[in-house]
Amino acid sequence: MGVAFDFAPDRPEHIDTILNGLDRYNPETTAVFQDYVTQQCEDRSYDCYANLALLKLYQFNPHLTRDETTTNILVKALTVFPSPDFSLCLHLLPPHVLHPASQSKSLPAAGDAPLSEAVQKLTVLNTLLSQADYKGFWNTLDSDDLYADLVADVSGFEELMRVRIAVTVGQSCRELDRSVLESWLQLRGQDFERFIIDICSWGLDETTGEQGGIVTIPVNKENEAKGTVVRENVHFDQFARVIKRAYEQPA
């Protein structure tokens, strides 16, 4: 069985009590949820259900909205891609944030609100991740100081992203050129080797390949190629009615 959507192993008891009661709609709990988001950013835990509850409170009480908390929730959602958490969060944001004055698909206008600009920037990152353009993700992240400001509150953001990228790569590949994976993880030299060997438990064959060797990924249930055999047990008597109708004279 899969893990329930509202499950979070590190959720404090008082947060769980609020989420399972009517207090989750009480504006006075907004500060509690905001502190919980700060805690998630500091200790690398994650609770999507609680974060969505806070965004819902912001919908009902716009005057309580804190831009910094909203962007932190979005950044935390990025760290669990390819889950749909980022999109779920976007759907709870006000329309004027999602559709800024600039109507630009890439760069915000000078007149856009700070939150709107931040959401646009983070949406670009999410799009690159969903397209598996990991090199483009790192290049974009390093292209603007605003990105550094947006992810600054999330402890270990880059490390968390590398782990998630490694997970998706491990689900789809058996071997990969070292140079390609280095660009996807934005790691070089000993740092790269330490990550793939010590953290990912992958192998590195430096005798093959053109640029630094080949990274080998152990077989798992996701990346193993298996043939599928489909068998259908259909008995002749099941077609008796069809055959009978074929010989019937039209009325």
XYZ file of C-alpha atoms in Angstrom:
251
model
C 0.000 0.000 0.000
C 1.148 3.541 -0.737
C 1.745 6.216 1.843
C -1.291 8.356 2.640
C -1.177 11.870 1.213
C -1.650 13.496 4.617
C 1.062 11.423 6.320
C 4.243 13.058 7.598
C 6.518 11.003 9.878
C 8.065 14.036 11.586
C 4.854 15.975 12.200
C 4.581 17.295 15.777
C 1.601 16.177 17.814
C 0.132 19.663 18.204
C 0.200 20.183 14.426
C -1.528 16.837 13.910
C -4.225 17.836 16.394
C -4.897 21.082 14.522
C -5.037 19.375 11.132
C -7.552 16.793 12.355
C -9.862 19.330 13.969
C -11.777 22.500 13.207
C -8.835 24.642 14.334
C -7.235 24.143 10.937
C -9.658 26.849 9.728
C -9.044 29.122 12.706
C -7.026 32.225 11.675
C -5.303 32.144 15.061
C -3.457 28.969 14.027
C -1.777 30.795 11.140
C 1.206 31.744 13.289
C 1.569 28.122 14.432
C 1.690 26.863 10.857
C 4.137 29.614 9.882
C 6.497 28.552 12.655
C 6.131 24.965 11.472
C 7.189 25.975 7.942
C 10.267 27.643 9.430
C 11.024 24.437 11.320
C 10.745 22.390 8.115
C 13.204 24.710 6.406
C 15.688 24.329 9.231
C 15.565 20.582 9.937
C 14.908 19.391 6.334
C 11.602 17.778 7.217
C 8.586 18.181 4.962
C 4.830 18.227 5.534
C 2.827 19.022 2.399
C -0.544 18.579 4.098
C 0.231 21.177 6.758
C 1.683 23.585 4.199
C -1.442 23.344 2.056
C -3.552 24.018 5.140
C -1.596 27.233 5.718
C -2.070 28.348 2.113
C -5.791 27.679 2.505
C -5.813 29.922 5.584
C -4.102 32.600 3.502
C -6.935 32.270 0.969
C -9.541 32.907 3.650
C -7.483 35.587 5.401
C -5.379 37.492 2.828
C -4.333 40.078 5.401
C -2.395 37.350 7.254
C -0.351 36.324 4.216
C 3.425 36.370 4.579
C 5.284 36.384 1.267
C 8.415 34.833 2.734
C 6.473 31.882 4.142
C 4.675 31.358 0.837
C 7.912 31.241 -1.137
C 9.468 28.908 1.429
C 6.544 26.523 0.975
C 7.063 26.570 -2.785
C 10.807 25.989 -2.450
C 10.179 23.053 -0.104
C 7.753 21.636 -2.668
C 10.533 21.739 -5.272
C 12.685 19.500 -3.086
C 10.242 16.590 -3.454
C 9.834 16.609 -7.241
C 8.584 14.823 -9.313
C 5.610 14.808 -6.920
C 2.769 17.241 -7.812
C 3.164 19.228 -4.573
C 4.382 22.390 -6.304
C 1.339 22.476 -8.577
C -0.971 21.864 -5.624
C 0.532 24.862 -3.858
C 0.163 27.059 -6.943
C -3.549 26.310 -7.104
C -4.016 27.844 -3.653
C -2.338 31.136 -4.536
C -4.404 34.212 -5.524
C -4.890 34.890 -9.253
C -3.028 38.196 -9.194
C 0.098 36.309 -8.112
C -0.217 33.662 -10.813
C -1.105 36.176 -13.529
C 1.044 39.252 -12.924
C 0.758 42.580 -14.695
C 3.585 41.722 -17.083
C 1.831 38.641 -18.528
C 5.364 37.447 -19.269
C 6.133 33.752 -19.597
C 9.735 34.144 -18.548
C 10.736 37.481 -17.041
C 8.608 39.559 -14.671
C 7.970 43.232 -15.239
C 9.273 45.946 -12.952
C 5.730 46.662 -11.770
C 5.033 43.128 -10.569
C 4.727 42.507 -6.847
C 7.688 40.785 -5.164
C 5.645 37.646 -4.458
C 4.483 37.458 -8.052
C 8.055 37.728 -9.293
C 9.200 35.041 -6.871
C 6.419 32.676 -7.957
C 7.348 33.193 -11.605
C 10.982 32.434 -10.864
C 10.186 29.270 -8.926
C 7.729 28.134 -11.583
C 10.538 28.316 -14.144
C 12.618 25.995 -11.952
C 9.715 23.597 -11.543
C 9.175 23.496 -15.298
C 12.827 22.663 -15.931
C 12.678 19.857 -13.364
C 9.492 18.432 -14.867
C 11.234 18.418 -18.270
C 14.246 16.617 -16.769
C 16.422 19.540 -17.867
C 18.651 19.300 -14.812
C 21.571 21.155 -16.367
C 19.214 23.983 -17.266
C 17.888 23.938 -13.709
C 21.326 24.566 -12.197
C 22.208 27.171 -14.818
C 18.983 29.038 -14.143
C 19.448 28.787 -10.396
C 22.878 30.418 -10.722
C 21.760 33.035 -13.234
C 20.044 35.445 -10.836
C 20.779 36.535 -7.278
C 17.041 36.446 -6.573
C 17.112 32.662 -6.777
C 19.792 32.568 -4.096
C 17.602 34.751 -1.884
C 14.543 32.559 -2.463
C 16.249 29.296 -1.459
C 18.417 30.776 1.310
C 15.986 29.851 4.102
C 15.800 26.179 3.085
C 18.686 24.356 4.702
C 20.599 22.052 2.339
C 18.512 22.988 -0.700
C 21.150 22.060 -3.264
C 21.922 18.758 -1.547
C 18.222 17.881 -1.393
C 17.842 18.633 -5.084
C 20.827 16.468 -5.989
C 19.324 13.571 -4.064
C 15.994 13.945 -5.854
C 17.711 14.165 -9.244
C 19.711 11.051 -8.406
C 16.500 9.224 -7.470
C 14.863 10.010 -10.809
C 18.019 9.092 -12.727
C 18.235 5.796 -10.854
C 14.671 4.997 -11.872
C 15.301 5.468 -15.577
C 18.949 4.674 -16.340
C 21.369 1.749 -16.004
C 24.500 3.615 -17.048
C 25.385 7.183 -17.909
C 28.382 9.170 -19.097
C 30.162 10.791 -16.199
C 30.246 14.189 -17.909
C 26.466 14.153 -18.383
C 25.740 13.216 -14.786
C 28.213 15.817 -13.533
C 26.239 18.510 -15.352
C 22.971 17.149 -13.946
C 24.261 17.157 -10.371
C 26.537 20.189 -10.715
C 29.362 18.323 -9.030
C 32.907 17.721 -10.203
C 35.960 15.712 -9.185
C 36.068 14.091 -5.759
C 32.780 15.672 -4.687
C 31.054 13.952 -7.594
C 32.700 10.605 -6.900
C 31.896 10.813 -3.203
C 28.257 11.541 -3.956
C 27.627 8.728 -6.434
C 29.642 6.116 -4.513
C 28.995 6.935 -0.863
C 25.482 8.361 -1.059
C 23.987 6.696 -4.130
C 25.967 3.414 -3.938
C 26.564 3.536 -7.684
C 29.651 2.413 -9.564
C 32.170 4.287 -11.697
C 34.004 2.600 -14.553
C 36.784 4.959 -15.619
C 38.121 2.561 -18.282
C 35.165 3.074 -20.624
C 33.535 6.136 -22.066
C 35.105 9.171 -23.651
C 34.961 11.775 -20.893
C 35.869 10.431 -17.492
C 34.183 7.058 -17.671
C 30.734 5.573 -17.210
C 28.554 5.685 -14.107
C 26.823 2.347 -13.567
C 23.546 2.102 -11.684
C 22.485 -1.204 -10.084
C 19.368 -2.911 -11.371
C 16.187 -2.046 -9.524
C 12.491 -2.637 -10.166
C 12.192 0.736 -11.903
C 15.097 0.600 -14.367
C 15.025 -3.125 -15.137
C 13.826 -3.962 -18.628
C 11.236 -6.702 -18.463
C 9.174 -8.288 -21.168
C 5.456 -8.389 -20.547
C 3.474 -11.478 -21.483
C -0.264 -10.991 -21.745
C -2.407 -14.090 -21.653
C -6.134 -14.121 -22.213
C -8.162 -17.191 -21.357
C -11.145 -16.996 -23.668
C -13.325 -20.082 -24.105
C -15.180 -20.884 -27.281
C -18.565 -21.062 -25.569
C -18.186 -17.391 -24.689
C -18.598 -16.627 -28.399
C -21.616 -18.890 -28.810
C -24.089 -16.026 -28.586
C -22.124 -13.920 -31.082
C -21.924 -16.782 -33.565
C -25.611 -17.537 -33.090
C -26.570 -13.942 -33.841
C -24.497 -14.064 -37.032
C -26.743 -16.810 -38.425
C -30.019 -15.279 -37.331
C -32.251 -13.927 -40.063
C -33.123 -10.241 -39.764
C -36.675 -9.579 -38.691
